Short mmCIF file of N, CA, C and O in Angstrom, two decimals:
data_model
loop_
_atom_site.label_atom_id
_atom_site.label_comp_id
_atom_site.label_asym_id
_atom_site.label_seq_id
_atom_site.Cartn_x
_atom_site.Cartn_y
_atom_site.Cartn_z
N MET A 1 -41.35 49.78 244.96
CA MET A 1 -40.57 49.07 243.97
C MET A 1 -41.43 48.05 243.25
O MET A 1 -41.33 47.89 242.05
N ALA A 2 -42.30 47.38 243.98
CA ALA A 2 -43.13 46.36 243.36
C ALA A 2 -44.16 46.99 242.41
O ALA A 2 -44.51 46.40 241.41
N SER A 3 -44.63 48.21 242.72
CA SER A 3 -45.60 48.86 241.85
C SER A 3 -44.98 49.28 240.52
O SER A 3 -45.63 49.29 239.49
N ALA A 4 -43.68 49.60 240.53
CA ALA A 4 -43.00 49.97 239.29
C ALA A 4 -42.88 48.77 238.36
O ALA A 4 -42.96 48.90 237.14
N LEU A 5 -42.70 47.60 238.90
CA LEU A 5 -42.58 46.41 238.08
C LEU A 5 -43.93 46.00 237.48
O LEU A 5 -44.00 45.42 236.42
N ARG A 6 -45.00 46.33 238.16
CA ARG A 6 -46.32 45.94 237.70
C ARG A 6 -46.72 46.69 236.42
O ARG A 6 -47.41 46.16 235.57
N PHE A 7 -46.28 47.93 236.24
CA PHE A 7 -46.68 48.75 235.11
C PHE A 7 -45.67 48.75 233.98
O PHE A 7 -45.75 49.55 233.09
N ARG A 8 -44.72 47.83 233.96
CA ARG A 8 -43.72 47.78 232.90
C ARG A 8 -44.38 47.28 231.61
O ARG A 8 -45.15 46.34 231.62
N LEU A 9 -44.06 47.92 230.50
CA LEU A 9 -44.61 47.54 229.20
C LEU A 9 -43.87 46.32 228.66
O LEU A 9 -42.68 46.14 228.92
N PRO A 10 -44.53 45.47 227.90
CA PRO A 10 -43.84 44.30 227.33
C PRO A 10 -42.84 44.75 226.29
O PRO A 10 -43.02 45.76 225.61
N THR A 11 -41.77 44.01 226.14
CA THR A 11 -40.73 44.37 225.18
C THR A 11 -41.18 43.98 223.78
O THR A 11 -42.10 43.20 223.59
N LEU A 12 -40.49 44.52 222.79
CA LEU A 12 -40.84 44.27 221.40
C LEU A 12 -40.59 42.82 221.02
O LEU A 12 -41.36 42.22 220.29
N SER A 13 -39.52 42.23 221.54
CA SER A 13 -39.20 40.84 221.18
C SER A 13 -40.25 39.88 221.74
O SER A 13 -40.51 38.83 221.15
N ALA A 14 -40.86 40.23 222.86
CA ALA A 14 -41.89 39.35 223.42
C ALA A 14 -43.19 39.46 222.62
O ALA A 14 -43.96 38.51 222.55
N ALA A 15 -43.45 40.61 222.00
CA ALA A 15 -44.69 40.81 221.28
C ALA A 15 -44.66 40.21 219.87
O ALA A 15 -45.68 39.80 219.35
N LEU A 16 -43.47 40.14 219.26
CA LEU A 16 -43.36 39.65 217.89
C LEU A 16 -43.07 38.15 217.88
O LEU A 16 -42.33 37.65 218.73
N PRO A 17 -43.63 37.42 216.93
CA PRO A 17 -43.31 35.98 216.84
C PRO A 17 -41.88 35.79 216.33
O PRO A 17 -41.33 36.64 215.63
N SER A 18 -41.27 34.69 216.65
CA SER A 18 -39.90 34.42 216.22
C SER A 18 -39.91 34.02 214.74
O SER A 18 -40.85 33.41 214.25
N VAL A 19 -38.83 34.36 214.04
CA VAL A 19 -38.70 34.04 212.63
C VAL A 19 -38.17 32.62 212.52
O VAL A 19 -37.24 32.22 213.24
N GLY A 20 -38.67 31.81 211.60
CA GLY A 20 -38.34 30.41 211.50
C GLY A 20 -37.11 30.10 210.67
O GLY A 20 -36.82 28.94 210.45
N PHE A 21 -36.37 31.11 210.16
CA PHE A 21 -35.19 30.82 209.36
C PHE A 21 -34.08 31.76 209.78
O PHE A 21 -34.31 32.81 210.37
N ALA A 22 -32.85 31.39 209.45
CA ALA A 22 -31.68 32.21 209.78
C ALA A 22 -30.87 32.42 208.51
O ALA A 22 -30.81 31.55 207.63
N LEU A 23 -30.22 33.58 208.41
CA LEU A 23 -29.38 33.88 207.26
C LEU A 23 -27.93 33.53 207.59
O LEU A 23 -27.51 33.62 208.74
N PRO A 24 -27.15 33.15 206.60
CA PRO A 24 -25.73 32.91 206.84
C PRO A 24 -25.03 34.19 207.28
O PRO A 24 -25.49 35.30 206.99
N ALA A 25 -23.91 34.06 207.96
CA ALA A 25 -23.19 35.21 208.51
C ALA A 25 -22.72 36.14 207.41
O ALA A 25 -22.73 37.36 207.56
N ALA A 26 -22.29 35.62 206.26
CA ALA A 26 -21.81 36.46 205.16
C ALA A 26 -22.95 37.30 204.59
O ALA A 26 -22.76 38.44 204.21
N THR A 27 -24.14 36.76 204.55
CA THR A 27 -25.28 37.49 204.00
C THR A 27 -25.75 38.57 204.96
O THR A 27 -26.14 39.65 204.54
N GLN A 28 -25.69 38.30 206.25
CA GLN A 28 -26.14 39.28 207.24
C GLN A 28 -25.28 40.54 207.21
O GLN A 28 -25.77 41.65 207.30
N SER A 29 -23.98 40.40 207.05
CA SER A 29 -23.10 41.57 207.06
C SER A 29 -23.21 42.37 205.77
O SER A 29 -22.93 43.56 205.75
N SER A 30 -23.61 41.72 204.67
CA SER A 30 -23.66 42.44 203.40
C SER A 30 -25.07 42.92 203.06
O SER A 30 -25.33 43.31 201.93
N LEU A 31 -26.03 42.87 204.02
CA LEU A 31 -27.39 43.31 203.72
C LEU A 31 -27.44 44.81 203.46
O LEU A 31 -27.98 45.27 202.46
N LEU A 32 -26.88 45.61 204.35
CA LEU A 32 -26.91 47.06 204.20
C LEU A 32 -25.50 47.61 204.35
O LEU A 32 -25.09 47.99 205.44
N PRO A 33 -24.73 47.68 203.27
CA PRO A 33 -23.40 48.26 203.38
C PRO A 33 -23.49 49.75 203.70
O PRO A 33 -24.49 50.41 203.44
N THR A 34 -22.40 50.28 204.26
CA THR A 34 -22.37 51.67 204.68
C THR A 34 -22.53 52.62 203.50
O THR A 34 -23.16 53.66 203.60
N ALA A 35 -21.99 52.28 202.35
CA ALA A 35 -22.08 53.15 201.18
C ALA A 35 -23.53 53.31 200.72
O ALA A 35 -23.95 54.39 200.30
N GLN A 36 -24.30 52.23 200.79
CA GLN A 36 -25.69 52.32 200.37
C GLN A 36 -26.50 53.17 201.35
O GLN A 36 -27.37 53.93 200.94
N ILE A 37 -26.21 53.08 202.62
CA ILE A 37 -26.95 53.88 203.62
C ILE A 37 -26.67 55.35 203.43
O ILE A 37 -27.58 56.17 203.36
N THR A 38 -25.38 55.72 203.30
CA THR A 38 -25.05 57.14 203.15
C THR A 38 -25.54 57.68 201.82
O THR A 38 -25.95 58.82 201.72
N GLY A 39 -25.51 56.85 200.76
CA GLY A 39 -26.02 57.30 199.46
C GLY A 39 -27.51 57.55 199.51
O GLY A 39 -28.02 58.50 198.93
N GLY A 40 -28.24 56.70 200.23
CA GLY A 40 -29.68 56.88 200.36
C GLY A 40 -30.03 58.13 201.14
O GLY A 40 -30.97 58.84 200.81
N ILE A 41 -29.24 58.42 202.16
CA ILE A 41 -29.48 59.63 202.96
C ILE A 41 -29.22 60.87 202.13
O ILE A 41 -29.99 61.83 202.17
N SER A 42 -28.12 60.85 201.36
CA SER A 42 -27.82 62.05 200.56
C SER A 42 -28.87 62.26 199.48
O SER A 42 -29.26 63.39 199.20
N ARG A 43 -29.38 61.16 198.88
CA ARG A 43 -30.44 61.32 197.89
C ARG A 43 -31.71 61.86 198.54
O ARG A 43 -32.42 62.67 197.96
N THR A 44 -32.00 61.41 199.75
CA THR A 44 -33.18 61.90 200.46
C THR A 44 -33.02 63.38 200.79
O THR A 44 -33.96 64.16 200.64
N LEU A 45 -31.82 63.79 201.21
CA LEU A 45 -31.59 65.20 201.51
C LEU A 45 -31.67 66.07 200.27
O LEU A 45 -32.14 67.20 200.32
N GLU A 46 -31.20 65.54 199.13
CA GLU A 46 -31.33 66.30 197.88
C GLU A 46 -32.78 66.54 197.54
O GLU A 46 -33.17 67.62 197.11
N TRP A 47 -33.61 65.53 197.73
CA TRP A 47 -35.04 65.66 197.44
C TRP A 47 -35.72 66.60 198.40
O TRP A 47 -36.58 67.39 198.03
N LEU A 48 -35.34 66.54 199.68
CA LEU A 48 -35.97 67.39 200.68
C LEU A 48 -35.39 68.79 200.75
O LEU A 48 -35.96 69.65 201.39
N SER A 49 -34.27 69.04 200.10
CA SER A 49 -33.61 70.33 200.23
C SER A 49 -34.50 71.47 199.73
O SER A 49 -34.49 72.56 200.30
N GLY A 50 -35.26 71.23 198.70
CA GLY A 50 -36.17 72.26 198.21
C GLY A 50 -37.29 72.55 199.17
O GLY A 50 -37.83 73.65 199.21
N LEU A 51 -37.69 71.58 199.97
CA LEU A 51 -38.78 71.77 200.92
C LEU A 51 -38.31 72.32 202.25
O LEU A 51 -38.98 73.14 202.87
N LEU A 52 -37.18 71.84 202.73
CA LEU A 52 -36.73 72.23 204.06
C LEU A 52 -36.18 73.64 204.12
O LEU A 52 -36.36 74.33 205.12
N TRP A 53 -35.50 74.07 203.08
CA TRP A 53 -34.87 75.38 203.12
C TRP A 53 -35.50 76.33 202.11
O TRP A 53 -34.82 77.11 201.46
N ALA A 54 -36.80 76.31 201.99
CA ALA A 54 -37.48 77.20 201.05
C ALA A 54 -37.60 78.58 201.66
O ALA A 54 -38.33 78.79 202.63
N VAL A 55 -36.85 79.51 201.14
CA VAL A 55 -36.83 80.88 201.65
C VAL A 55 -37.06 81.81 200.47
O VAL A 55 -36.47 81.63 199.41
N PRO A 56 -37.93 82.82 200.62
CA PRO A 56 -38.14 83.76 199.51
C PRO A 56 -36.89 84.56 199.20
O PRO A 56 -36.11 84.89 200.09
N LYS A 57 -36.70 84.87 197.92
CA LYS A 57 -35.51 85.61 197.52
C LYS A 57 -35.59 87.08 197.91
O LYS A 57 -34.58 87.70 198.22
N LYS A 58 -36.80 87.64 197.86
CA LYS A 58 -36.98 89.04 198.21
C LYS A 58 -38.15 89.19 199.16
O LYS A 58 -39.04 88.35 199.20
N LYS A 59 -38.14 90.28 199.89
CA LYS A 59 -39.23 90.56 200.83
C LYS A 59 -40.50 90.89 200.04
O LYS A 59 -40.45 91.65 199.07
N THR A 60 -41.62 90.33 200.45
CA THR A 60 -42.90 90.66 199.82
C THR A 60 -43.31 92.05 200.28
O THR A 60 -43.43 92.30 201.48
N THR A 61 -43.54 92.94 199.34
CA THR A 61 -43.88 94.32 199.68
C THR A 61 -45.31 94.41 200.21
O THR A 61 -46.14 93.52 199.99
N HIS A 62 -45.60 95.49 200.87
CA HIS A 62 -46.94 95.72 201.42
C HIS A 62 -47.97 95.77 200.30
O HIS A 62 -49.06 95.21 200.42
N ARG A 63 -47.61 96.40 199.21
CA ARG A 63 -48.53 96.52 198.07
C ARG A 63 -48.85 95.16 197.46
O ARG A 63 -50.01 94.83 197.20
N THR A 64 -47.82 94.34 197.23
CA THR A 64 -48.03 93.02 196.63
C THR A 64 -48.86 92.13 197.53
O THR A 64 -49.75 91.41 197.07
N LYS A 65 -48.57 92.20 198.82
CA LYS A 65 -49.30 91.37 199.76
C LYS A 65 -50.78 91.74 199.79
O LYS A 65 -51.66 90.88 199.80
N ARG A 66 -51.07 93.04 199.78
CA ARG A 66 -52.46 93.47 199.83
C ARG A 66 -53.18 93.26 198.49
O ARG A 66 -54.38 93.03 198.48
N GLN A 67 -52.45 93.31 197.38
CA GLN A 67 -53.07 93.02 196.08
C GLN A 67 -53.48 91.55 195.99
O GLN A 67 -54.47 91.22 195.38
N ARG A 68 -52.69 90.68 196.61
CA ARG A 68 -53.02 89.26 196.60
C ARG A 68 -54.25 88.97 197.43
O ARG A 68 -54.96 88.01 197.20
N MET A 69 -54.52 89.81 198.44
CA MET A 69 -55.61 89.54 199.36
C MET A 69 -56.81 90.47 199.16
O MET A 69 -57.57 90.71 200.08
N THR A 70 -57.01 90.98 197.94
CA THR A 70 -58.10 91.92 197.72
C THR A 70 -59.47 91.28 197.88
O THR A 70 -60.44 91.95 198.22
N HIS A 71 -59.58 90.01 197.62
CA HIS A 71 -60.89 89.35 197.70
C HIS A 71 -61.36 89.17 199.13
O HIS A 71 -62.48 88.77 199.37
N LYS A 72 -60.52 89.45 200.12
CA LYS A 72 -60.90 89.19 201.51
C LYS A 72 -61.69 90.33 202.14
O LYS A 72 -62.40 90.11 203.10
N TRP A 73 -61.52 91.56 201.64
CA TRP A 73 -62.10 92.69 202.36
C TRP A 73 -63.47 93.10 201.87
O TRP A 73 -64.44 92.98 202.59
N LEU A 74 -63.57 93.64 200.68
CA LEU A 74 -64.83 94.21 200.23
C LEU A 74 -65.76 93.14 199.68
O LEU A 74 -65.43 92.45 198.72
N LYS A 75 -66.88 93.01 200.32
CA LYS A 75 -67.90 92.07 199.87
C LYS A 75 -69.22 92.82 199.79
O LYS A 75 -69.47 93.73 200.59
N PRO A 76 -70.08 92.50 198.84
CA PRO A 76 -71.34 93.22 198.73
C PRO A 76 -72.23 92.97 199.94
O PRO A 76 -72.32 91.84 200.45
N MET A 77 -72.90 94.03 200.38
CA MET A 77 -73.81 93.91 201.52
C MET A 77 -75.14 93.36 201.02
O MET A 77 -75.73 93.88 200.08
N ARG A 78 -75.59 92.31 201.66
CA ARG A 78 -76.84 91.68 201.24
C ARG A 78 -77.97 91.91 202.24
O ARG A 78 -79.03 91.35 202.11
N ASN A 79 -77.70 92.73 203.25
CA ASN A 79 -78.72 92.95 204.27
C ASN A 79 -79.32 94.35 204.18
O ASN A 79 -79.73 94.92 205.17
N ILE A 80 -79.39 94.91 202.98
CA ILE A 80 -79.99 96.24 202.79
C ILE A 80 -81.40 96.06 202.22
O ILE A 80 -81.60 95.33 201.25
N SER A 81 -82.34 96.73 202.83
CA SER A 81 -83.72 96.71 202.34
C SER A 81 -84.25 98.14 202.33
O SER A 81 -83.54 99.07 202.66
N THR A 82 -85.50 98.33 201.96
CA THR A 82 -86.10 99.67 201.93
C THR A 82 -87.04 99.84 203.12
O THR A 82 -87.67 98.88 203.59
N CYS A 83 -87.14 101.06 203.58
CA CYS A 83 -88.05 101.38 204.69
C CYS A 83 -89.49 101.32 204.17
O CYS A 83 -89.80 101.78 203.08
N HIS A 84 -90.38 100.75 204.95
CA HIS A 84 -91.79 100.62 204.55
C HIS A 84 -92.52 101.95 204.55
O HIS A 84 -93.49 102.14 203.83
N PHE A 85 -92.03 102.90 205.35
CA PHE A 85 -92.73 104.19 205.49
C PHE A 85 -92.24 105.24 204.51
O PHE A 85 -93.03 105.91 203.85
N CYS A 86 -90.88 105.40 204.41
CA CYS A 86 -90.37 106.48 203.56
C CYS A 86 -89.65 105.98 202.32
O CYS A 86 -89.35 106.77 201.42
N GLY A 87 -89.31 104.71 202.22
CA GLY A 87 -88.65 104.15 201.04
C GLY A 87 -87.15 104.33 201.01
O GLY A 87 -86.52 104.04 199.99
N ALA A 88 -86.54 104.80 202.09
CA ALA A 88 -85.08 104.97 202.14
C ALA A 88 -84.40 103.62 202.34
O ALA A 88 -84.99 102.66 202.81
N ALA A 89 -83.12 103.58 201.95
CA ALA A 89 -82.35 102.35 202.13
C ALA A 89 -82.01 102.18 203.61
O ALA A 89 -81.50 103.10 204.25
N VAL A 90 -82.29 101.00 204.14
CA VAL A 90 -82.10 100.73 205.57
C VAL A 90 -81.51 99.33 205.72
O VAL A 90 -81.83 98.42 204.95
N LEU A 91 -80.63 99.19 206.72
CA LEU A 91 -80.15 97.85 207.06
C LEU A 91 -81.30 97.07 207.70
O LEU A 91 -82.11 97.64 208.44
N ARG A 92 -81.36 95.79 207.41
CA ARG A 92 -82.43 94.98 207.99
C ARG A 92 -82.31 94.97 209.51
O ARG A 92 -81.21 94.97 210.06
N HIS A 93 -83.45 94.93 210.17
CA HIS A 93 -83.55 94.90 211.63
C HIS A 93 -82.97 96.15 212.29
O HIS A 93 -82.54 96.11 213.43
N HIS A 94 -82.92 97.27 211.55
CA HIS A 94 -82.49 98.55 212.10
C HIS A 94 -83.60 99.58 211.88
O HIS A 94 -84.41 99.45 210.98
N VAL A 95 -83.57 100.62 212.67
CA VAL A 95 -84.55 101.69 212.55
C VAL A 95 -84.10 102.64 211.45
O VAL A 95 -82.92 102.95 211.34
N CYS A 96 -85.05 103.11 210.65
CA CYS A 96 -84.76 104.05 209.57
C CYS A 96 -84.37 105.41 210.18
O CYS A 96 -85.08 105.96 211.02
N ARG A 97 -83.25 105.99 209.76
CA ARG A 97 -82.77 107.25 210.34
C ARG A 97 -83.66 108.43 209.93
O ARG A 97 -83.88 109.34 210.71
N GLN A 98 -84.14 108.41 208.68
CA GLN A 98 -84.99 109.51 208.25
C GLN A 98 -86.30 109.54 209.05
O GLN A 98 -86.77 110.60 209.45
N CYS A 99 -86.86 108.36 209.30
CA CYS A 99 -88.10 108.31 210.07
C CYS A 99 -87.86 108.75 211.52
O CYS A 99 -88.71 109.43 212.12
N VAL A 100 -86.70 108.41 212.07
CA VAL A 100 -86.39 108.82 213.44
C VAL A 100 -86.20 110.34 213.49
O VAL A 100 -86.69 111.01 214.43
N LYS A 101 -85.52 110.91 212.50
CA LYS A 101 -85.33 112.37 212.48
C LYS A 101 -86.67 113.09 212.36
O LYS A 101 -86.89 114.13 213.02
N LYS A 102 -87.57 112.57 211.54
CA LYS A 102 -88.91 113.19 211.40
C LYS A 102 -89.67 113.10 212.71
O LYS A 102 -90.32 114.05 213.13
N ALA A 103 -89.57 111.93 213.36
CA ALA A 103 -90.30 111.73 214.63
C ALA A 103 -89.74 112.64 215.71
O ALA A 103 -90.49 113.22 216.51
N LEU A 104 -88.43 112.79 215.77
CA LEU A 104 -87.84 113.67 216.79
C LEU A 104 -88.08 115.15 216.48
O LEU A 104 -88.19 115.96 217.39
N GLY A 105 -88.15 115.48 215.20
CA GLY A 105 -88.44 116.87 214.80
C GLY A 105 -89.85 117.27 215.14
O GLY A 105 -90.14 118.45 215.42
N GLU A 106 -90.78 116.33 215.15
CA GLU A 106 -92.17 116.65 215.45
C GLU A 106 -92.38 116.87 216.95
O GLU A 106 -93.33 117.51 217.35
N LEU A 107 -91.51 116.29 217.78
CA LEU A 107 -91.66 116.45 219.23
C LEU A 107 -91.29 117.81 219.64
O LEU A 107 -91.37 118.75 219.93
#
């Protein structure tokens, strides 16, 4: 029980300094009338309604979706070079297939 009291967090009123003035009772009750609070909430919901409930009107078709993403798939290959022995197109750091076929044919 004593260990639970040791780890209690300080309350908000203890952390904040006290305010040096007081408002009259009539002013305190009329600070936030109920009509202003509900009006503010409804205006906020009107503004957020377009964001919170944004739903597409129709299903996006497979064709439309793939047309939008055409730039993602085909990209030019930049790792193609020529073979030093036969001049064929070869991927860099790979063995030339024509040279391998010639070498295996000679065996």
